[in-house]
Amino acid sequence: MADNKAFLFDMDGVLADTETEWERIGFDQLLKEHFGDELFAKVEVRGGVSIKGIFDLYVAAGWSGEYGPYEQKCIEMSERIYGTIPLTEGINELIHYLSDEGFKIGVVSSSPLPWVKTLVGRIKEKDRISLILSVNNHPTLRAKPAPDPYVNAMEQLGVKPEDTFILEDSLTGVTAAKASGAHVICFTAYHHGYDWQPLPENADYYAKDVTEVREIVAKLSS
């Protein structure tokens, strides 16, 4: 692996178990109340999709309302999550290790930029993160599972796919990461067997915790 290398983190389901928390505090109920029982029954939402992407699914199914009221409900719910949820155990140590090993570090998320900044801002080693990319706030990029977010991140960091690791948890995210040409590690710590959270089968490597992530990187980058 070249000296000019990068490690890109997804956020939800990687830096913290946010997707399970959305489920726990009633995101399905929010969708049902806002869009109605009939549309709720028609639309299938998988992990790794942005709130705008979810809204677009409902529009495709027949919803004709404005985005703003739905977005505001999501923002209100998000305030109960991103500022308080525990970070993944060992994430600070992993970022410190990667930085010391010469990796450029980025976070590439489908969530709105304020949510990403709130959670990343709680990371002790946040100053070692040189790029934050919110697909939700980057309208010119196709959303995951398209590779655009990761391709754009690598371009901004000036690295090649073959010199980049991506840590993802969802099928949507892993598919995007694989299509970018990078080395893809699927983080399985927060997979609980829910229907909306299928375990991706197309990753290059699998890690159940941060220790295994570090072992994979050390082995492949030596």
mmCIF file of N, CA, C and O in Angstrom, residues 111-177:
data_model
loop_
_atom_site.group_PDB
_atom_site.id
_atom_site.type_symbol
_atom_site.label_atom_id
_atom_site.label_comp_id
_atom_site.label_asym_id
_atom_site.label_seq_id
_atom_site.Cartn_x
_atom_site.Cartn_y
_atom_site.Cartn_z
ATOM 1 N N SER A 111 -26.216 11.013 6.571
ATOM 2 C CA SER A 111 -26.971 11.869 7.488
ATOM 3 C C SER A 111 -26.698 13.350 7.225
ATOM 4 O O SER A 111 -25.655 13.715 6.669
ATOM 5 N N PRO A 112 -27.625 14.227 7.638
ATOM 6 C CA PRO A 112 -27.400 15.670 7.497
ATOM 7 C C PRO A 112 -26.121 16.123 8.200
ATOM 8 O O PRO A 112 -25.763 15.598 9.256
ATOM 9 N N LEU A 113 -25.498 17.135 7.634
ATOM 10 C CA LEU A 113 -24.208 17.596 8.145
ATOM 11 C C LEU A 113 -24.231 17.995 9.622
ATOM 12 O O LEU A 113 -23.293 17.652 10.354
ATOM 13 N N PRO A 114 -25.264 18.675 10.121
ATOM 14 C CA PRO A 114 -25.258 19.017 11.561
ATOM 15 C C PRO A 114 -25.217 17.786 12.460
ATOM 16 O O PRO A 114 -24.580 17.816 13.526
ATOM 17 N N TRP A 115 -25.876 16.708 12.048
ATOM 18 C CA TRP A 115 -25.853 15.485 12.849
ATOM 19 C C TRP A 115 -24.448 14.895 12.862
ATOM 20 O O TRP A 115 -23.967 14.439 13.904
ATOM 21 N N VAL A 116 -23.815 14.887 11.687
ATOM 22 C CA VAL A 116 -22.459 14.341 11.577
ATOM 23 C C VAL A 116 -21.495 15.153 12.437
ATOM 24 O O VAL A 116 -20.681 14.613 13.182
ATOM 25 N N LYS A 117 -21.595 16.474 12.346
ATOM 26 C CA LYS A 117 -20.699 17.340 13.108
ATOM 27 C C LYS A 117 -20.921 17.182 14.616
ATOM 28 O O LYS A 117 -19.965 17.235 15.396
ATOM 29 N N THR A 118 -22.174 16.981 15.009
ATOM 30 C CA THR A 118 -22.461 16.795 16.438
ATOM 31 C C THR A 118 -21.782 15.544 16.965
ATOM 32 O O THR A 118 -21.116 15.578 18.009
ATOM 33 N N LEU A 119 -21.940 14.437 16.254
ATOM 34 C CA LEU A 119 -21.363 13.185 16.742
ATOM 35 C C LEU A 119 -19.839 13.187 16.615
ATOM 36 O O LEU A 119 -19.131 12.835 17.560
ATOM 37 N N VAL A 120 -19.324 13.617 15.473
ATOM 38 C CA VAL A 120 -17.862 13.650 15.282
ATOM 39 C C VAL A 120 -17.220 14.602 16.277
ATOM 40 O O VAL A 120 -16.105 14.361 16.770
ATOM 41 N N GLY A 121 -17.937 15.673 16.608
ATOM 42 C CA GLY A 121 -17.400 16.639 17.563
ATOM 43 C C GLY A 121 -17.186 16.074 18.949
ATOM 44 O O GLY A 121 -16.464 16.653 19.763
ATOM 45 N N ARG A 122 -17.791 14.935 19.244
ATOM 46 C CA ARG A 122 -17.632 14.288 20.547
ATOM 47 C C ARG A 122 -16.459 13.307 20.571
ATOM 48 O O ARG A 122 -16.164 12.733 21.618
ATOM 49 N N ILE A 123 -15.831 13.095 19.416
ATOM 50 C CA ILE A 123 -14.694 12.180 19.339
ATOM 51 C C ILE A 123 -13.434 12.885 19.836
ATOM 52 O O ILE A 123 -13.087 13.972 19.355
ATOM 53 N N LYS A 124 -12.761 12.300 20.777
ATOM 54 C CA LYS A 124 -11.574 12.910 21.370
ATOM 55 C C LYS A 124 -10.518 13.206 20.315
ATOM 56 O O LYS A 124 -9.854 14.249 20.363
ATOM 57 N N GLU A 125 -10.366 12.292 19.362
ATOM 58 C CA GLU A 125 -9.338 12.435 18.329
ATOM 59 C C GLU A 125 -9.879 13.115 17.067
ATOM 60 O O GLU A 125 -9.358 12.922 15.977
ATOM 61 N N LYS A 126 -10.907 13.938 17.197
ATOM 62 C CA LYS A 126 -11.557 14.540 16.028
ATOM 63 C C LYS A 126 -10.609 15.399 15.181
ATOM 64 O O LYS A 126 -10.817 15.548 13.974
ATOM 65 N N ASP A 127 -9.595 15.977 15.804
ATOM 66 C CA ASP A 127 -8.670 16.826 15.058
ATOM 67 C C ASP A 127 -7.836 16.034 14.051
ATOM 68 O O ASP A 127 -7.204 16.617 13.168
ATOM 69 N N ARG A 128 -7.822 14.715 14.189
ATOM 70 C CA ARG A 128 -7.100 13.866 13.242
ATOM 71 C C ARG A 128 -7.968 13.512 12.021
ATOM 72 O O ARG A 128 -7.493 12.865 11.098
ATOM 73 N N ILE A 129 -9.224 13.912 12.047
ATOM 74 C CA ILE A 129 -10.139 13.673 10.923
ATOM 75 C C ILE A 129 -10.075 14.872 9.990
ATOM 76 O O ILE A 129 -10.397 15.993 10.382
ATOM 77 N N SER A 130 -9.644 14.649 8.759
ATOM 78 C CA SER A 130 -9.404 15.768 7.843
ATOM 79 C C SER A 130 -10.533 16.013 6.861
ATOM 80 O O SER A 130 -10.504 17.007 6.131
ATOM 81 N N LEU A 131 -11.536 15.132 6.819
ATOM 82 C CA LEU A 131 -12.635 15.325 5.871
ATOM 83 C C LEU A 131 -13.944 14.822 6.478
ATOM 84 O O LEU A 131 -14.008 13.714 7.014
ATOM 85 N N ILE A 132 -14.978 15.649 6.403
ATOM 86 C CA ILE A 132 -16.332 15.244 6.741
ATOM 87 C C ILE A 132 -17.203 15.508 5.523
ATOM 88 O O ILE A 132 -17.271 16.642 5.041
ATOM 89 N N LEU A 133 -17.857 14.474 5.019
ATOM 90 C CA LEU A 133 -18.707 14.614 3.839
ATOM 91 C C LEU A 133 -20.100 14.102 4.166
ATOM 92 O O LEU A 133 -20.268 12.940 4.519
ATOM 93 N N SER A 134 -21.080 14.992 4.054
ATOM 94 C CA SER A 134 -22.486 14.618 4.225
ATOM 95 C C SER A 134 -23.126 14.537 2.852
ATOM 96 O O SER A 134 -23.229 15.545 2.153
ATOM 97 N N VAL A 135 -23.563 13.346 2.473
ATOM 98 C CA VAL A 135 -24.224 13.185 1.181
ATOM 99 C C VAL A 135 -25.532 13.966 1.167
ATOM 100 O O VAL A 135 -25.931 14.538 0.150
ATOM 101 N N ASN A 136 -26.197 14.027 2.306
ATOM 102 C CA ASN A 136 -27.463 14.746 2.425
ATOM 103 C C ASN A 136 -27.306 16.225 2.081
ATOM 104 O O ASN A 136 -28.223 16.850 1.562
ATOM 105 N N ASN A 137 -26.131 16.789 2.376
ATOM 106 C CA ASN A 137 -25.872 18.202 2.117
ATOM 107 C C ASN A 137 -25.005 18.423 0.890
ATOM 108 O O ASN A 137 -24.398 19.473 0.735
ATOM 109 N N HIS A 138 -24.921 17.425 0.019
ATOM 110 C CA HIS A 138 -24.106 17.519 -1.196
ATOM 111 C C HIS A 138 -24.987 17.092 -2.371
ATOM 112 O O HIS A 138 -24.884 15.983 -2.869
ATOM 113 N N PRO A 139 -25.872 17.997 -2.840
ATOM 114 C CA PRO A 139 -26.906 17.619 -3.811
ATOM 115 C C PRO A 139 -26.395 17.170 -5.166
ATOM 116 O O PRO A 139 -27.146 16.573 -5.944
ATOM 117 N N THR A 140 -25.130 17.432 -5.477
ATOM 118 C CA THR A 140 -24.616 17.020 -6.786
ATOM 119 C C THR A 140 -24.145 15.565 -6.794
ATOM 120 O O THR A 140 -23.855 15.021 -7.859
ATOM 121 N N LEU A 141 -24.075 14.938 -5.625
ATOM 122 C CA LEU A 141 -23.628 13.548 -5.543
ATOM 123 C C LEU A 141 -24.825 12.606 -5.478
ATOM 124 O O LEU A 141 -25.772 12.863 -4.742
ATOM 125 N N ARG A 142 -24.755 11.524 -6.238
ATOM 126 C CA ARG A 142 -25.758 10.480 -6.069
ATOM 127 C C ARG A 142 -25.526 9.823 -4.709
ATOM 128 O O ARG A 142 -24.398 9.639 -4.272
ATOM 129 N N ALA A 143 -26.620 9.476 -4.051
ATOM 130 C CA ALA A 143 -26.523 8.893 -2.715
ATOM 131 C C ALA A 143 -26.072 7.436 -2.787
ATOM 132 O O ALA A 143 -26.157 6.791 -3.831
ATOM 133 N N LYS A 144 -25.562 6.942 -1.658
ATOM 134 C CA LYS A 144 -25.303 5.512 -1.547
ATOM 135 C C LYS A 144 -26.604 4.774 -1.864
ATOM 136 O O LYS A 144 -27.670 5.241 -1.477
ATOM 137 N N PRO A 145 -26.604 3.685 -2.605
ATOM 138 C CA PRO A 145 -25.494 2.777 -2.908
ATOM 139 C C PRO A 145 -24.635 3.143 -4.107
ATOM 140 O O PRO A 145 -23.792 2.341 -4.525
ATOM 141 N N ALA A 146 -24.852 4.310 -4.716
ATOM 142 C CA ALA A 146 -23.918 4.762 -5.755
ATOM 143 C C ALA A 146 -22.560 5.037 -5.111
ATOM 144 O O ALA A 146 -22.486 5.426 -3.949
ATOM 145 N N PRO A 147 -21.478 4.878 -5.851
ATOM 146 C CA PRO A 147 -20.140 5.074 -5.271
ATOM 147 C C PRO A 147 -19.728 6.522 -5.129
ATOM 148 O O PRO A 147 -18.688 6.813 -4.528
ATOM 149 N N ASP A 148 -20.538 7.449 -5.640
ATOM 150 C CA ASP A 148 -20.145 8.861 -5.718
ATOM 151 C C ASP A 148 -19.600 9.446 -4.420
ATOM 152 O O ASP A 148 -18.575 10.148 -4.447
ATOM 153 N N PRO A 149 -20.245 9.211 -3.262
ATOM 154 C CA PRO A 149 -19.726 9.830 -2.042
ATOM 155 C C PRO A 149 -18.297 9.412 -1.721
ATOM 156 O O PRO A 149 -17.465 10.251 -1.340
ATOM 157 N N TYR A 150 -18.001 8.136 -1.898
ATOM 158 C CA TYR A 150 -16.651 7.662 -1.588
ATOM 159 C C TYR A 150 -15.644 8.061 -2.662
ATOM 160 O O TYR A 150 -14.494 8.386 -2.351
ATOM 161 N N VAL A 151 -16.071 8.068 -3.904
ATOM 162 C CA VAL A 151 -15.185 8.531 -4.979
ATOM 163 C C VAL A 151 -14.822 9.995 -4.746
ATOM 164 O O VAL A 151 -13.661 10.397 -4.871
ATOM 165 N N ASN A 152 -15.819 10.799 -4.397
ATOM 166 C CA ASN A 152 -15.574 12.212 -4.136
ATOM 167 C C ASN A 152 -14.649 12.407 -2.947
ATOM 168 O O ASN A 152 -13.745 13.259 -2.980
ATOM 169 N N ALA A 153 -14.846 11.635 -1.890
ATOM 170 C CA ALA A 153 -13.990 11.746 -0.704
ATOM 171 C C ALA A 153 -12.541 11.409 -1.040
ATOM 172 O O ALA A 153 -11.617 12.108 -0.610
ATOM 173 N N MET A 154 -12.343 10.356 -1.821
ATOM 174 C CA MET A 154 -10.976 9.987 -2.206
ATOM 175 C C MET A 154 -10.338 11.056 -3.083
ATOM 176 O O MET A 154 -9.141 11.353 -2.953
ATOM 177 N N GLU A 155 -11.139 11.659 -3.953
ATOM 178 C CA GLU A 155 -10.617 12.745 -4.783
ATOM 179 C C GLU A 155 -10.203 13.934 -3.926
ATOM 180 O O GLU A 155 -9.145 14.538 -4.142
ATOM 181 N N GLN A 156 -11.030 14.275 -2.948
ATOM 182 C CA GLN A 156 -10.696 15.405 -2.066
ATOM 183 C C GLN A 156 -9.423 15.137 -1.268
ATOM 184 O O GLN A 156 -8.632 16.060 -1.012
ATOM 185 N N LEU A 157 -9.230 13.882 -0.867
ATOM 186 C CA LEU A 157 -8.048 13.529 -0.070
ATOM 187 C C LEU A 157 -6.830 13.226 -0.937
ATOM 188 O O LEU A 157 -5.727 13.076 -0.408
ATOM 189 N N GLY A 158 -7.043 13.116 -2.244
ATOM 190 C CA GLY A 158 -5.923 12.861 -3.150
ATOM 191 C C GLY A 158 -5.353 11.461 -3.032
ATOM 192 O O GLY A 158 -4.138 11.275 -3.134
ATOM 193 N N VAL A 159 -6.226 10.465 -2.836
ATOM 194 C CA VAL A 159 -5.781 9.081 -2.700
ATOM 195 C C VAL A 159 -6.463 8.204 -3.743
ATOM 196 O O VAL A 159 -7.523 8.544 -4.275
ATOM 197 N N LYS A 160 -5.861 7.049 -3.999
ATOM 198 C CA LYS A 160 -6.412 6.094 -4.950
ATOM 199 C C LYS A 160 -7.256 5.045 -4.205
ATOM 200 O O LYS A 160 -7.000 4.756 -3.032
ATOM 201 N N PRO A 161 -8.229 4.448 -4.897
ATOM 202 C CA PRO A 161 -9.050 3.414 -4.251
ATOM 203 C C PRO A 161 -8.241 2.258 -3.690
ATOM 204 O O PRO A 161 -8.562 1.759 -2.592
ATOM 205 N N GLU A 162 -7.219 1.838 -4.411
ATOM 206 C CA GLU A 162 -6.434 0.697 -3.945
ATOM 207 C C GLU A 162 -5.621 1.014 -2.690
ATOM 208 O O GLU A 162 -5.093 0.107 -2.033
ATOM 209 N N ASP A 163 -5.551 2.296 -2.329
ATOM 210 C CA ASP A 163 -4.840 2.720 -1.121
ATOM 211 C C ASP A 163 -5.802 3.240 -0.051
ATOM 212 O O ASP A 163 -5.407 3.990 0.844
ATOM 213 N N THR A 164 -7.058 2.819 -0.161
ATOM 214 C CA THR A 164 -8.093 3.322 0.744
ATOM 215 C C THR A 164 -8.879 2.181 1.377
ATOM 216 O O THR A 164 -9.267 1.227 0.695
ATOM 217 N N PHE A 165 -9.120 2.287 2.683
ATOM 218 C CA PHE A 165 -10.027 1.389 3.402
ATOM 219 C C PHE A 165 -11.321 2.142 3.687
ATOM 220 O O PHE A 165 -11.291 3.337 4.002
ATOM 221 N N ILE A 166 -12.447 1.434 3.604
ATOM 222 C CA ILE A 166 -13.735 2.002 3.978
ATOM 223 C C ILE A 166 -14.391 1.073 4.996
ATOM 224 O O ILE A 166 -14.470 -0.134 4.780
ATOM 225 N N LEU A 167 -14.870 1.664 6.100
ATOM 226 C CA LEU A 167 -15.554 0.904 7.139
ATOM 227 C C LEU A 167 -17.041 1.225 7.082
ATOM 228 O O LEU A 167 -17.454 2.360 7.339
ATOM 229 N N GLU A 168 -17.849 0.232 6.719
ATOM 230 C CA GLU A 168 -19.288 0.385 6.546
ATOM 231 C C GLU A 168 -20.016 -0.701 7.318
ATOM 232 O O GLU A 168 -19.416 -1.718 7.678
ATOM 233 N N ASP A 169 -21.318 -0.488 7.527
ATOM 234 C CA ASP A 169 -22.094 -1.510 8.232
ATOM 235 C C ASP A 169 -23.291 -2.003 7.443
ATOM 236 O O ASP A 169 -23.692 -3.159 7.585
ATOM 237 N N SER A 170 -23.873 -1.169 6.589
ATOM 238 C CA SER A 170 -25.130 -1.513 5.919
ATOM 239 C C SER A 170 -24.892 -2.054 4.520
ATOM 240 O O SER A 170 -23.839 -1.821 3.901
ATOM 241 N N LEU A 171 -25.881 -2.748 3.996
ATOM 242 C CA LEU A 171 -25.815 -3.235 2.619
ATOM 243 C C LEU A 171 -25.707 -2.069 1.652
ATOM 244 O O LEU A 171 -24.924 -2.121 0.694
ATOM 245 N N THR A 172 -26.457 -1.011 1.907
ATOM 246 C CA THR A 172 -26.399 0.188 1.057
ATOM 247 C C THR A 172 -24.990 0.766 1.042
ATOM 248 O O THR A 172 -24.435 1.089 -0.018
ATOM 249 N N GLY A 173 -24.400 0.904 2.225
ATOM 250 C CA GLY A 173 -23.071 1.495 2.326
ATOM 251 C C GLY A 173 -21.973 0.617 1.767
ATOM 252 O O GLY A 173 -21.056 1.097 1.087
ATOM 253 N N VAL A 174 -22.040 -0.678 2.062
ATOM 254 C CA VAL A 174 -21.029 -1.600 1.543
ATOM 255 C C VAL A 174 -21.078 -1.644 0.025
ATOM 256 O O VAL A 174 -20.034 -1.675 -0.647
ATOM 257 N N THR A 175 -22.261 -1.619 -0.540
ATOM 258 C CA THR A 175 -22.398 -1.623 -1.993
ATOM 259 C C THR A 175 -21.749 -0.380 -2.598
ATOM 260 O O THR A 175 -21.033 -0.463 -3.609
ATOM 261 N N ALA A 176 -21.972 0.768 -1.994
ATOM 262 C CA ALA A 176 -21.348 2.006 -2.460
ATOM 263 C C ALA A 176 -19.830 1.930 -2.352
ATOM 264 O O ALA A 176 -19.102 2.317 -3.269
ATOM 265 N N ALA A 177 -19.360 1.431 -1.209
ATOM 266 C CA ALA A 177 -17.925 1.340 -0.978
ATOM 267 C C ALA A 177 -17.248 0.389 -1.963
ATOM 268 O O ALA A 177 -16.183 0.688 -2.512
#
